[in-house]
Amino acid sequence: MLNQQQSRIRVLPDGAIAFTDPRPDLLPLIQMFDPNFTVRTAPLPGFFRPHLLDTRATGSGLRMTGMSDSNDGELWAAHDRALGYPAPKEPDEGSLLDVKIELATRMLRHCELCALRCGVNRLRGERGRCGLGAEAFVYESYTHIAEEPPINPAVNLSLRGCGMRCVYCQQAPALDPRGTAVEVLVPTFWNRLDFNQARSLVFIGGNPTESLPSVLAFLGAAPADFDLPIGWNCSGYDSPDAIRLLDGVVDVYIPDYKYAGDNCATTLSDAAGYATNVAHAIAAMLKQNVPVMVRVLVLPDHVECCHSPALESLAALSGYGELYISVQGTYLPEWKTLSSDSSLSRRPQQEEIERVRTRARELKLKLIE
Ligand code: SF4
Ligand SMILES: [Zn+2]
C-alpha cells in the first residue's frame, strides 16, 4: 500500500543509526536511540488559510466554455489580472485555478516546465528526461515527522519524474515514471491521504514541478474543509512560468539550493544553468509573499564552491520576503555514490555542517534551528 511504506533505517559504518523519512509509527524506536528526539512544531509565518481556496473561488473573467478558444496571451493576461485584482467567480465563469490548469497543460506541448527546457510535446507522447507525459504518478505518500518545524509533521506526496540527475539521489527509483506499482494522481487520491497527524501537505519528488498540470487539477478537487498549508519542495531547477503558475496555490516554498556554480551542477546533477536558475527561482518565490524555506543539504567538500556562495546570494535576496534557511546535515551516500571513491561517498563532517551554519549567521540569514 502506498500510504504504508516504511522509513528506511540504516546502520552507518561508524555505528550510527540513520532514519530516513521517519514516520509516526517509528517514534518510539527513534526515541529509544535518541531520547531527546521530539516531533518539533512551530507556526508557519503568515499562514491563515490555504491560498488555493481563494484561487479556486476567484473569477478569471473568461467563460469556462470558451477558455480553450483563448490564445496563450489572453490566458496569461486573464491570469495576471485575476491575481492582481481578485473578484468572486460567477457561476459560468472559469476560476483563476482553471486558467492555471489550462496554461500548465498547454506548456506540455513544448515542455519547459523545468529548466532543462527539452521542448518536447508531452501531449503527443514525446518524452524528455523526466520521462513524463500528461499524467502524474505517485511514488509514495506518508506522514513525515522530522521536517522543518513550521510544516512538521507533513503529509509528503511524492511524485515520479525529475529533470535532474543527481548522482547521490535519495529517491532514484522515483525518477522513472514507468517504475513498479505506478499510480496515477487523480482527484480520488484525496481519499487516500491521512491528515490525522499532519500540519501541512507537501509535494515532493522526483521534482513536483514536472507534474504541475496534474497537481493543479488534483488541487482543484481539494475537499472544501481542507485547511492545511500547501508546500512545494522543489529542486530549484524550475522554470519561471511554472513558478508563476504556483502563485496563489503554494503557501510555503521549500526549494533546494544545491550548487552555486555550473561545474558542480553539471558534474553532479547534469543540470546546466542550475546556479543561475535557482537564484532567479527563489527571487520569484519571494515575490509571492509566502515563506520560502531554502534547504541547503551539506555535501562533503562543497562548502567553499557551493554552500558559502549560495548563502551569499541568498543574503542579497533576504530583504525581498520571508526567507529562511534550513541547513541539513543529513546527506548520506546514495545511488551512484555508494560505490564511488569520491568525497561524496562519505557523510559531511560536523565541522563542515557547522561552517555552513556559521556563515548563514554571519550573513544575518534566518536559520531554522
Ligand atoms: S519537465 Fe523538464 S525534463 Fe520533463 S520534458 Fe519538461 S523540460 Fe524536459
Ligand atoms: Zn560544489
CSV table of N, CA and C in Angstrom, one decimal, residues 236-352:
chain,number,residue,atom,x,y,z
A,236,GLY,N,14.8,23.7,-7.4
A,236,GLY,CA,15.4,25.0,-7.8
A,236,GLY,C,15.7,25.0,-9.3
A,237,TYR,N,15.4,23.9,-10.0
A,237,TYR,CA,15.6,23.8,-11.4
A,237,TYR,C,14.3,23.9,-12.1
A,238,ASP,N,13.5,24.9,-11.6
A,238,ASP,CA,12.1,25.0,-12.0
A,238,ASP,C,12.0,26.3,-12.9
A,239,SER,N,11.1,26.2,-13.9
A,239,SER,CA,11.1,27.3,-14.9
A,239,SER,C,10.3,28.5,-14.3
A,240,PRO,N,10.6,29.7,-14.8
A,240,PRO,CA,9.8,30.9,-14.3
A,240,PRO,C,8.3,30.8,-14.5
A,241,ASP,N,7.9,30.3,-15.6
A,241,ASP,CA,6.4,30.2,-15.9
A,241,ASP,C,5.8,29.2,-14.9
A,242,ALA,N,6.5,28.1,-14.6
A,242,ALA,CA,5.9,27.2,-13.6
A,242,ALA,C,5.7,27.8,-12.3
A,243,ILE,N,6.7,28.6,-11.8
A,243,ILE,CA,6.6,29.3,-10.5
A,243,ILE,C,5.5,30.3,-10.6
A,244,ARG,N,5.4,31.0,-11.7
A,244,ARG,CA,4.3,32.0,-11.9
A,244,ARG,C,2.9,31.3,-11.7
A,245,LEU,N,2.8,30.1,-12.2
A,245,LEU,CA,1.5,29.4,-12.1
A,245,LEU,C,1.3,28.9,-10.6
A,246,LEU,N,2.3,28.8,-9.9
A,246,LEU,CA,2.2,28.3,-8.5
A,246,LEU,C,1.8,29.5,-7.5
A,247,ASP,N,1.8,30.7,-8.1
A,247,ASP,CA,1.4,31.9,-7.3
A,247,ASP,C,-0.1,31.8,-6.9
A,248,GLY,N,-0.4,31.9,-5.7
A,248,GLY,CA,-1.8,31.7,-5.3
A,248,GLY,C,-2.2,30.3,-5.0
A,249,VAL,N,-1.3,29.4,-5.1
A,249,VAL,CA,-1.5,28.0,-4.9
A,249,VAL,C,-0.7,27.5,-3.7
A,250,VAL,N,0.6,27.9,-3.7
A,250,VAL,CA,1.5,27.4,-2.7
A,250,VAL,C,1.6,28.4,-1.5
A,251,ASP,N,1.6,27.8,-0.3
A,251,ASP,CA,1.6,28.6,0.9
A,251,ASP,C,3.0,28.7,1.5
A,252,VAL,N,3.9,27.7,1.1
A,252,VAL,CA,5.3,27.8,1.6
A,252,VAL,C,6.1,27.0,0.5
A,253,TYR,N,7.2,27.7,0.1
A,253,TYR,CA,8.1,27.0,-0.8
A,253,TYR,C,9.2,26.4,0.0
A,254,ILE,N,9.7,25.2,-0.4
A,254,ILE,CA,10.8,24.6,0.3
A,254,ILE,C,11.8,24.2,-0.8
A,255,PRO,N,12.5,25.1,-1.5
A,255,PRO,CA,13.4,24.8,-2.6
A,255,PRO,C,14.7,24.4,-2.1
A,256,ASP,N,15.4,23.5,-2.8
A,256,ASP,CA,16.8,23.3,-2.6
A,256,ASP,C,17.6,24.4,-3.2
A,257,TYR,N,18.8,24.6,-2.6
A,257,TYR,CA,19.8,25.4,-3.3
A,257,TYR,C,21.1,24.5,-3.3
A,258,LYS,N,21.2,23.8,-4.3
A,258,LYS,CA,22.2,22.7,-4.3
A,258,LYS,C,23.6,23.2,-4.7
A,259,TYR,N,23.7,24.0,-5.7
A,259,TYR,CA,25.0,24.4,-6.3
A,259,TYR,C,25.1,25.9,-6.6
A,260,ALA,N,26.3,26.5,-6.4
A,260,ALA,CA,26.4,27.9,-6.8
A,260,ALA,C,27.3,28.1,-8.0
A,261,GLY,N,27.7,27.0,-8.6
A,261,GLY,CA,28.5,27.1,-9.8
A,261,GLY,C,28.1,26.0,-10.8
A,262,ASP,N,28.3,26.2,-12.1
A,262,ASP,CA,27.8,25.3,-13.1
A,262,ASP,C,28.7,24.0,-13.2
A,263,ASN,N,30.0,24.2,-12.7
A,263,ASN,CA,30.8,23.0,-12.8
A,263,ASN,C,30.2,21.9,-11.9
A,264,CYS,N,29.9,22.2,-10.6
A,264,CYS,CA,29.4,21.2,-9.7
A,264,CYS,C,28.0,20.8,-10.2
A,265,ALA,N,27.2,21.7,-10.7
A,265,ALA,CA,25.8,21.4,-11.1
A,265,ALA,C,25.8,20.4,-12.3
A,266,THR,N,26.8,20.6,-13.2
A,266,THR,CA,26.9,19.7,-14.4
A,266,THR,C,27.5,18.4,-14.0
A,267,THR,N,28.5,18.4,-13.2
A,267,THR,CA,29.2,17.1,-12.9
A,267,THR,C,28.3,16.3,-12.0
A,268,LEU,N,27.6,16.9,-11.0
A,268,LEU,CA,26.9,16.1,-10.0
A,268,LEU,C,25.4,15.9,-10.4
A,269,SER,N,24.8,16.7,-11.2
A,269,SER,CA,23.4,16.6,-11.4
A,269,SER,C,23.0,16.7,-12.9
A,270,ASP,N,24.0,16.9,-13.8
A,270,ASP,CA,23.8,17.1,-15.2
A,270,ASP,C,22.7,18.2,-15.4
A,271,ALA,N,22.9,19.3,-14.7
A,271,ALA,CA,21.9,20.4,-14.7
A,271,ALA,C,22.6,21.7,-15.1
A,272,ALA,N,22.8,21.8,-16.4
A,272,ALA,CA,23.5,23.0,-16.8
A,272,ALA,C,22.6,24.2,-16.5
A,273,GLY,N,23.2,25.3,-16.1
A,273,GLY,CA,22.5,26.5,-15.8
A,273,GLY,C,21.8,26.5,-14.4
A,274,TYR,N,22.0,25.5,-13.6
A,274,TYR,CA,21.3,25.4,-12.3
A,274,TYR,C,21.6,26.7,-11.5
A,275,ALA,N,22.8,27.1,-11.4
A,275,ALA,CA,23.2,28.1,-10.4
A,275,ALA,C,22.4,29.4,-10.7
A,276,THR,N,22.3,29.8,-12.0
A,276,THR,CA,21.6,31.0,-12.3
A,276,THR,C,20.1,30.8,-12.1
A,277,ASN,N,19.6,29.6,-12.5
A,277,ASN,CA,18.2,29.4,-12.4
A,277,ASN,C,17.7,29.4,-11.0
A,278,VAL,N,18.4,28.8,-10.1
A,278,VAL,CA,17.9,28.6,-8.7
A,278,VAL,C,17.8,30.0,-8.0
A,279,ALA,N,18.8,30.9,-8.3
A,279,ALA,CA,18.7,32.2,-7.7
A,279,ALA,C,17.5,33.0,-8.2
A,280,HIS,N,17.2,32.9,-9.5
A,280,HIS,CA,16.1,33.6,-10.1
A,280,HIS,C,14.8,33.0,-9.6
A,281,ALA,N,14.8,31.6,-9.4
A,281,ALA,CA,13.6,30.9,-9.0
A,281,ALA,C,13.2,31.4,-7.6
A,282,ILE,N,14.2,31.4,-6.7
A,282,ILE,CA,13.9,31.8,-5.3
A,282,ILE,C,13.5,33.3,-5.2
A,283,ALA,N,14.1,34.1,-6.0
A,283,ALA,CA,13.6,35.5,-6.1
A,283,ALA,C,12.2,35.6,-6.5
A,284,ALA,N,11.8,34.8,-7.5
A,284,ALA,CA,10.4,34.8,-7.9
A,284,ALA,C,9.4,34.3,-6.8
A,285,MET,N,9.9,33.3,-6.1
A,285,MET,CA,9.1,32.7,-5.0
A,285,MET,C,8.9,33.8,-3.9
A,286,LEU,N,9.9,34.5,-3.6
A,286,LEU,CA,9.8,35.5,-2.5
A,286,LEU,C,8.9,36.6,-2.9
A,287,LYS,N,8.7,36.9,-4.2
A,287,LYS,CA,7.8,38.0,-4.6
A,287,LYS,C,6.4,37.6,-4.4
A,288,GLN,N,6.1,36.3,-4.1
A,288,GLN,CA,4.7,35.9,-4.0
A,288,GLN,C,4.2,36.1,-2.5
A,289,ASN,N,5.1,36.6,-1.7
A,289,ASN,CA,4.7,37.0,-0.3
A,289,ASN,C,4.3,35.7,0.5
A,290,VAL,N,5.0,34.6,0.3
A,290,VAL,CA,4.8,33.5,1.2
A,290,VAL,C,6.2,33.1,1.7
A,291,PRO,N,6.3,32.4,2.8
A,291,PRO,CA,7.6,32.0,3.3
A,291,PRO,C,8.3,31.1,2.3
A,292,VAL,N,9.6,31.3,2.2
A,292,VAL,CA,10.5,30.4,1.4
A,292,VAL,C,11.5,29.9,2.3
A,293,MET,N,11.5,28.6,2.5
A,293,MET,CA,12.4,27.9,3.4
A,293,MET,C,13.4,27.1,2.5
A,294,VAL,N,14.6,27.7,2.3
A,294,VAL,CA,15.6,27.1,1.4
A,294,VAL,C,16.4,26.1,2.1
A,295,ARG,N,16.4,24.9,1.5
A,295,ARG,CA,17.2,23.8,2.1
A,295,ARG,C,18.6,23.8,1.5
A,296,VAL,N,19.6,23.8,2.3
A,296,VAL,CA,21.0,23.6,1.9
A,296,VAL,C,21.5,22.3,2.5
A,297,LEU,N,21.5,21.3,1.6
A,297,LEU,CA,22.0,19.9,2.0
A,297,LEU,C,23.5,20.0,1.9
A,298,VAL,N,24.2,19.9,3.1
A,298,VAL,CA,25.6,20.0,3.0
A,298,VAL,C,26.2,18.8,2.4
A,299,LEU,N,27.0,19.0,1.3
A,299,LEU,CA,27.7,17.9,0.6
A,299,LEU,C,29.1,18.0,1.0
A,300,PRO,N,29.7,16.8,1.2
A,300,PRO,CA,31.1,16.8,1.6
A,300,PRO,C,32.0,17.5,0.6
A,301,ASP,N,32.9,18.4,1.0
A,301,ASP,CA,33.8,19.1,0.2
A,301,ASP,C,33.1,20.1,-0.7
A,302,HIS,N,31.9,20.6,-0.4
A,302,HIS,CA,31.3,21.6,-1.3
A,302,HIS,C,30.9,22.9,-0.5
A,303,VAL,N,31.6,23.1,0.6
A,303,VAL,CA,31.2,24.3,1.4
A,303,VAL,C,31.7,25.5,0.7
A,304,GLU,N,33.0,25.5,0.2
A,304,GLU,CA,33.6,26.7,-0.4
A,304,GLU,C,33.0,26.9,-1.8
A,305,CYS,N,32.9,25.9,-2.6
A,305,CYS,CA,32.5,26.1,-4.0
A,305,CYS,C,31.0,26.3,-4.1
A,306,CYS,N,30.2,25.8,-3.2
A,306,CYS,CA,28.7,25.8,-3.4
A,306,CYS,C,28.0,26.5,-2.2
A,307,HIS,N,28.1,26.0,-1.0
A,307,HIS,CA,27.2,26.4,0.0
A,307,HIS,C,27.5,27.8,0.5
A,308,SER,N,28.8,28.2,0.7
A,308,SER,CA,29.0,29.6,1.1
A,308,SER,C,28.6,30.6,0.0
A,309,PRO,N,28.9,30.4,-1.3
A,309,PRO,CA,28.4,31.4,-2.3
A,309,PRO,C,26.9,31.3,-2.4
A,310,ALA,N,26.3,30.2,-2.2
A,310,ALA,CA,24.8,30.1,-2.2
A,310,ALA,C,24.2,31.0,-1.1
A,311,LEU,N,24.8,30.9,0.1
A,311,LEU,CA,24.3,31.7,1.2
A,311,LEU,C,24.5,33.2,0.9
A,312,GLU,N,25.6,33.5,0.3
A,312,GLU,CA,25.8,35.0,-0.1
A,312,GLU,C,24.8,35.4,-1.1
A,313,SER,N,24.5,34.6,-2.0
A,313,SER,CA,23.4,35.0,-3.0
A,313,SER,C,22.1,35.1,-2.3
A,314,LEU,N,21.8,34.3,-1.3
A,314,LEU,CA,20.5,34.3,-0.6
A,314,LEU,C,20.5,35.6,0.3
A,315,ALA,N,21.6,36.0,0.8
A,315,ALA,CA,21.6,37.2,1.7
A,315,ALA,C,21.2,38.4,0.9
A,316,ALA,N,21.6,38.4,-0.4
A,316,ALA,CA,21.2,39.5,-1.3
A,316,ALA,C,19.7,39.6,-1.5
A,317,LEU,N,19.1,38.4,-1.3
A,317,LEU,CA,17.6,38.4,-1.6
A,317,LEU,C,16.8,38.6,-0.3
A,318,SER,N,17.5,38.6,0.9
A,318,SER,CA,16.7,38.4,2.1
A,318,SER,C,15.8,39.6,2.4
A,319,GLY,N,16.1,40.8,1.8
A,319,GLY,CA,15.2,41.9,2.0
A,319,GLY,C,13.9,41.8,1.2
A,320,TYR,N,13.7,40.8,0.4
A,320,TYR,CA,12.6,40.8,-0.5
A,320,TYR,C,11.4,39.9,-0.1
A,321,GLY,N,11.5,39.3,1.1
A,321,GLY,CA,10.4,38.5,1.5
A,321,GLY,C,10.8,37.7,2.7
A,322,GLU,N,10.0,36.7,3.1
A,322,GLU,CA,10.2,35.9,4.2
A,322,GLU,C,11.1,34.7,3.9
A,323,LEU,N,12.4,34.9,4.1
A,323,LEU,CA,13.4,33.9,3.6
A,323,LEU,C,14.0,33.2,4.9
A,324,TYR,N,14.0,31.9,4.9
A,324,TYR,CA,14.5,31.1,5.9
A,324,TYR,C,15.5,30.1,5.3
A,325,ILE,N,16.5,29.7,6.1
A,325,ILE,CA,17.5,28.8,5.6
A,325,ILE,C,17.5,27.6,6.5
A,326,SER,N,17.4,26.4,5.9
A,326,SER,CA,17.4,25.1,6.6
A,326,SER,C,18.7,24.4,6.2
A,327,VAL,N,19.7,24.4,7.1
A,327,VAL,CA,20.9,23.7,6.8
A,327,VAL,C,20.8,22.3,7.2
A,328,GLN,N,21.0,21.4,6.2
A,328,GLN,CA,20.7,20.0,6.5
A,328,GLN,C,22.0,19.2,6.5
A,329,GLY,N,22.2,18.5,7.6
A,329,GLY,CA,23.5,17.7,7.7
A,329,GLY,C,23.2,16.2,7.5
A,330,THR,N,22.1,15.9,6.8
A,330,THR,CA,21.6,14.5,6.6
A,330,THR,C,22.1,13.8,5.4
A,331,TYR,N,23.0,14.4,4.7
A,331,TYR,CA,23.5,13.7,3.4
A,331,TYR,C,24.1,12.4,3.8
A,332,LEU,N,23.6,11.4,3.0
A,332,LEU,CA,24.2,10.0,3.1
A,332,LEU,C,24.5,9.6,1.7
A,333,PRO,N,25.6,8.9,1.5
A,333,PRO,CA,25.9,8.4,0.1
A,333,PRO,C,24.7,7.5,-0.3
A,334,GLU,N,24.2,7.8,-1.6
A,334,GLU,CA,23.1,7.0,-2.1
A,334,GLU,C,23.4,6.8,-3.6
A,335,TRP,N,22.7,5.9,-4.2
A,335,TRP,CA,22.7,5.7,-5.6
A,335,TRP,C,24.1,5.6,-6.2
A,336,LYS,N,24.5,6.5,-7.1
A,336,LYS,CA,25.8,6.3,-7.8
A,336,LYS,C,27.0,6.6,-6.9
A,337,THR,N,26.7,7.2,-5.7
A,337,THR,CA,27.9,7.5,-4.8
A,337,THR,C,28.2,6.3,-3.9
A,338,LEU,N,27.3,5.3,-3.9
A,338,LEU,CA,27.5,4.2,-2.9
A,338,LEU,C,28.8,3.5,-3.3
A,339,SER,N,29.1,3.4,-4.6
A,339,SER,CA,30.3,2.6,-5.0
A,339,SER,C,31.4,3.5,-5.4
A,340,SER,N,31.2,4.8,-5.2
A,340,SER,CA,32.2,5.8,-5.8
A,340,SER,C,33.3,6.0,-4.7
A,341,ASP,N,34.5,6.4,-5.2
A,341,ASP,CA,35.6,6.7,-4.2
A,341,ASP,C,35.7,8.2,-4.1
A,342,SER,N,34.8,9.0,-4.6
A,342,SER,CA,34.9,10.4,-4.4
A,342,SER,C,34.5,10.8,-3.0
A,343,SER,N,34.6,12.1,-2.7
A,343,SER,CA,34.3,12.6,-1.4
A,343,SER,C,32.8,12.4,-1.1
A,344,LEU,N,32.0,12.2,-2.1
A,344,LEU,CA,30.5,12.1,-1.9
A,344,LEU,C,30.2,10.7,-1.4
A,345,SER,N,31.2,9.8,-1.3
A,345,SER,CA,30.9,8.5,-0.7
A,345,SER,C,31.0,8.5,0.8
A,346,ARG,N,31.2,9.7,1.4
A,346,ARG,CA,31.2,9.8,2.9
A,346,ARG,C,30.2,10.8,3.3
A,347,ARG,N,29.9,10.8,4.6
A,347,ARG,CA,29.0,11.8,5.2
A,347,ARG,C,29.7,13.1,5.4
A,348,PRO,N,29.0,14.3,5.4
A,348,PRO,CA,29.8,15.5,5.7
A,348,PRO,C,30.3,15.5,7.1
A,349,GLN,N,31.4,16.1,7.4
A,349,GLN,CA,31.9,16.2,8.7
A,349,GLN,C,31.1,17.3,9.5
A,350,GLN,N,31.0,17.1,10.8
A,350,GLN,CA,30.3,18.0,11.6
A,350,GLN,C,30.8,19.4,11.5
A,351,GLU,N,32.1,19.5,11.3
A,351,GLU,CA,32.8,20.8,11.1
A,351,GLU,C,32.3,21.5,9.9
A,352,GLU,N,32.1,20.7,8.8
A,352,GLU,CA,31.6,21.3,7.6
A,352,GLU,C,30.1,21.8,7.7
